[in-house]
Amino acid sequence: MNNVNDKVIVVTGGAGLLGRTFIEGILKSNGIAIIADINFEKGMDTERELCNIYGERSVLFHELDITSYESINILIKAVLEKYQKIDALVNNAYPRNINYGRHFFDVRYKDFCE
């Protein structure tokens, strides 16, 4: 990643395997990474681990339910209060609906909409 120095980047699903990889890439490039995830415990653990490596100013966990308009607005307000900006979003999260885990070719349009 280039040109992310001091950029505030929100990563939905940031505590998951792929999300954490995005978060670490941002931090290694001197960006400010926001771990936005529905899993509170995993998100807090990830924040603690990465704060020890990159410093408290560089990483923040915020609980987020991407299917909730209210939750999204709360996240935006919290990030803006702390950093006064959001420079980018990595939309990496997906809700686990009743068809979660289906083979790719068995996933239906409705599943993506959820």
mmCIF file of C-alpha atoms in Angstrom, residues 2-108:
data_model
loop_
_atom_site.group_PDB
_atom_site.id
_atom_site.type_symbol
_atom_site.label_atom_id
_atom_site.label_comp_id
_atom_site.label_asym_id
_atom_site.label_seq_id
_atom_site.Cartn_x
_atom_site.Cartn_y
_atom_site.Cartn_z
ATOM 1 C CA ASN A 2 1.234 3.414 -0.906
ATOM 2 C CA ASN A 3 0.124 6.889 0.117
ATOM 3 C CA VAL A 4 -1.778 5.906 3.262
ATOM 4 C CA ASN A 5 0.408 7.834 5.688
ATOM 5 C CA ASP A 6 -1.954 9.267 8.347
ATOM 6 C CA LYS A 7 -5.037 8.268 6.320
ATOM 7 C CA VAL A 8 -7.973 6.972 8.383
ATOM 8 C CA ILE A 9 -9.199 3.758 6.787
ATOM 9 C CA VAL A 10 -12.213 1.792 8.017
ATOM 10 C CA VAL A 11 -12.145 -1.955 7.365
ATOM 11 C CA THR A 12 -15.455 -3.749 7.821
ATOM 12 C CA GLY A 13 -14.894 -7.313 8.973
ATOM 13 C CA GLY A 14 -11.547 -6.049 10.235
ATOM 14 C CA ALA A 15 -11.141 -8.714 12.924
ATOM 15 C CA GLY A 16 -11.461 -11.632 10.489
ATOM 16 C CA LEU A 17 -8.655 -13.353 8.621
ATOM 17 C CA LEU A 18 -8.762 -11.222 5.485
ATOM 18 C CA GLY A 19 -9.788 -8.096 7.372
ATOM 19 C CA ARG A 20 -6.855 -8.360 9.766
ATOM 20 C CA THR A 21 -4.528 -8.648 6.763
ATOM 21 C CA PHE A 22 -5.938 -5.376 5.411
ATOM 22 C CA ILE A 23 -5.588 -3.779 8.857
ATOM 23 C CA GLU A 24 -1.944 -4.836 9.180
ATOM 24 C CA GLY A 25 -1.175 -3.583 5.668
ATOM 25 C CA ILE A 26 -2.607 -0.183 6.571
ATOM 26 C CA LEU A 27 -0.621 -0.057 9.807
ATOM 27 C CA LYS A 28 2.630 -1.116 8.127
ATOM 28 C CA SER A 29 2.119 1.759 5.698
ATOM 29 C CA ASN A 30 1.661 4.246 8.570
ATOM 30 C CA GLY A 31 -2.075 4.599 8.125
ATOM 31 C CA ILE A 32 -4.689 4.689 10.855
ATOM 32 C CA ALA A 33 -6.789 1.522 10.800
ATOM 33 C CA ILE A 34 -10.329 1.196 12.107
ATOM 34 C CA ILE A 35 -11.305 -2.404 12.863
ATOM 35 C CA ALA A 36 -15.075 -2.413 12.268
ATOM 36 C CA ASP A 37 -16.480 -5.821 13.177
ATOM 37 C CA ILE A 38 -19.566 -7.403 14.703
ATOM 38 C CA ASN A 39 -17.471 -9.732 16.887
ATOM 39 C CA PHE A 40 -16.766 -7.582 19.947
ATOM 40 C CA GLU A 41 -14.393 -9.975 21.719
ATOM 41 C CA LYS A 42 -12.316 -10.741 18.629
ATOM 42 C CA GLY A 43 -12.252 -7.064 17.678
ATOM 43 C CA MET A 44 -11.006 -5.995 21.110
ATOM 44 C CA ASP A 45 -8.361 -8.731 21.109
ATOM 45 C CA THR A 46 -7.170 -7.630 17.679
ATOM 46 C CA GLU A 47 -7.045 -3.989 18.770
ATOM 47 C CA ARG A 48 -5.004 -4.844 21.897
ATOM 48 C CA GLU A 49 -2.529 -6.974 19.960
ATOM 49 C CA LEU A 50 -1.995 -4.389 17.243
ATOM 50 C CA CYS A 51 -1.847 -1.423 19.656
ATOM 51 C CA ASN A 52 1.099 -3.133 21.335
ATOM 52 C CA ILE A 53 2.888 -3.294 17.988
ATOM 53 C CA TYR A 54 1.836 -0.078 16.220
ATOM 54 C CA GLY A 55 0.706 2.243 19.024
ATOM 55 C CA GLU A 56 -2.691 3.289 20.313
ATOM 56 C CA ARG A 57 -3.119 6.202 17.911
ATOM 57 C CA SER A 58 -2.838 3.907 14.890
ATOM 58 C CA VAL A 59 -5.590 1.369 15.494
ATOM 59 C CA LEU A 60 -9.100 1.446 16.908
ATOM 60 C CA PHE A 61 -11.803 -1.205 17.201
ATOM 61 C CA HIS A 62 -15.429 -0.250 16.842
ATOM 62 C CA GLU A 63 -18.267 -2.745 16.951
ATOM 63 C CA LEU A 64 -20.282 -2.663 13.726
ATOM 64 C CA ASP A 65 -23.284 -4.507 12.357
ATOM 65 C CA ILE A 66 -23.205 -3.805 8.614
ATOM 66 C CA THR A 67 -26.896 -4.677 8.329
ATOM 67 C CA SER A 68 -27.875 -1.897 10.740
ATOM 68 C CA TYR A 69 -28.211 1.695 9.511
ATOM 69 C CA GLU A 70 -27.968 2.899 13.127
ATOM 70 C CA SER A 71 -24.779 0.916 13.770
ATOM 71 C CA ILE A 72 -23.161 2.356 10.639
ATOM 72 C CA ASN A 73 -24.030 5.916 11.698
ATOM 73 C CA ILE A 74 -22.677 5.331 15.206
ATOM 74 C CA LEU A 75 -19.385 4.107 13.741
ATOM 75 C CA ILE A 76 -19.085 7.102 11.425
ATOM 76 C CA LYS A 77 -19.809 9.533 14.259
ATOM 77 C CA ALA A 78 -17.264 7.854 16.595
ATOM 78 C CA VAL A 79 -14.496 7.853 13.988
ATOM 79 C CA LEU A 80 -15.159 11.473 13.032
ATOM 80 C CA GLU A 81 -15.115 12.521 16.702
ATOM 81 C CA LYS A 82 -11.751 10.850 17.266
ATOM 82 C CA TYR A 83 -9.944 11.536 13.963
ATOM 83 C CA GLN A 84 -12.062 14.305 12.317
ATOM 84 C CA LYS A 85 -12.029 12.399 9.015
ATOM 85 C CA ILE A 86 -12.501 9.112 7.200
ATOM 86 C CA ASP A 87 -10.312 8.789 4.117
ATOM 87 C CA ALA A 88 -11.287 5.353 2.846
ATOM 88 C CA LEU A 89 -13.412 2.268 3.408
ATOM 89 C CA VAL A 90 -12.544 -1.353 2.720
ATOM 90 C CA ASN A 91 -15.910 -3.117 2.600
ATOM 91 C CA ASN A 92 -14.720 -6.583 3.586
ATOM 92 C CA ALA A 93 -17.589 -7.788 5.805
ATOM 93 C CA TYR A 94 -20.507 -9.966 4.895
ATOM 94 C CA PRO A 95 -23.464 -11.038 6.998
ATOM 95 C CA ARG A 96 -23.784 -14.712 7.780
ATOM 96 C CA ASN A 97 -27.291 -15.485 6.638
ATOM 97 C CA ILE A 98 -29.071 -18.842 6.781
ATOM 98 C CA ASN A 99 -27.321 -19.929 3.575
ATOM 99 C CA TYR A 100 -23.821 -19.068 4.801
ATOM 100 C CA GLY A 101 -21.257 -21.630 3.701
ATOM 101 C CA ARG A 102 -22.972 -22.602 0.470
ATOM 102 C CA HIS A 103 -20.778 -23.448 -2.491
ATOM 103 C CA PHE A 104 -20.175 -20.319 -4.581
ATOM 104 C CA PHE A 105 -22.353 -21.546 -7.464
ATOM 105 C CA ASP A 106 -25.236 -22.241 -5.070
ATOM 106 C CA VAL A 107 -25.331 -18.703 -3.666
ATOM 107 C CA ARG A 108 -28.374 -16.775 -4.880
#
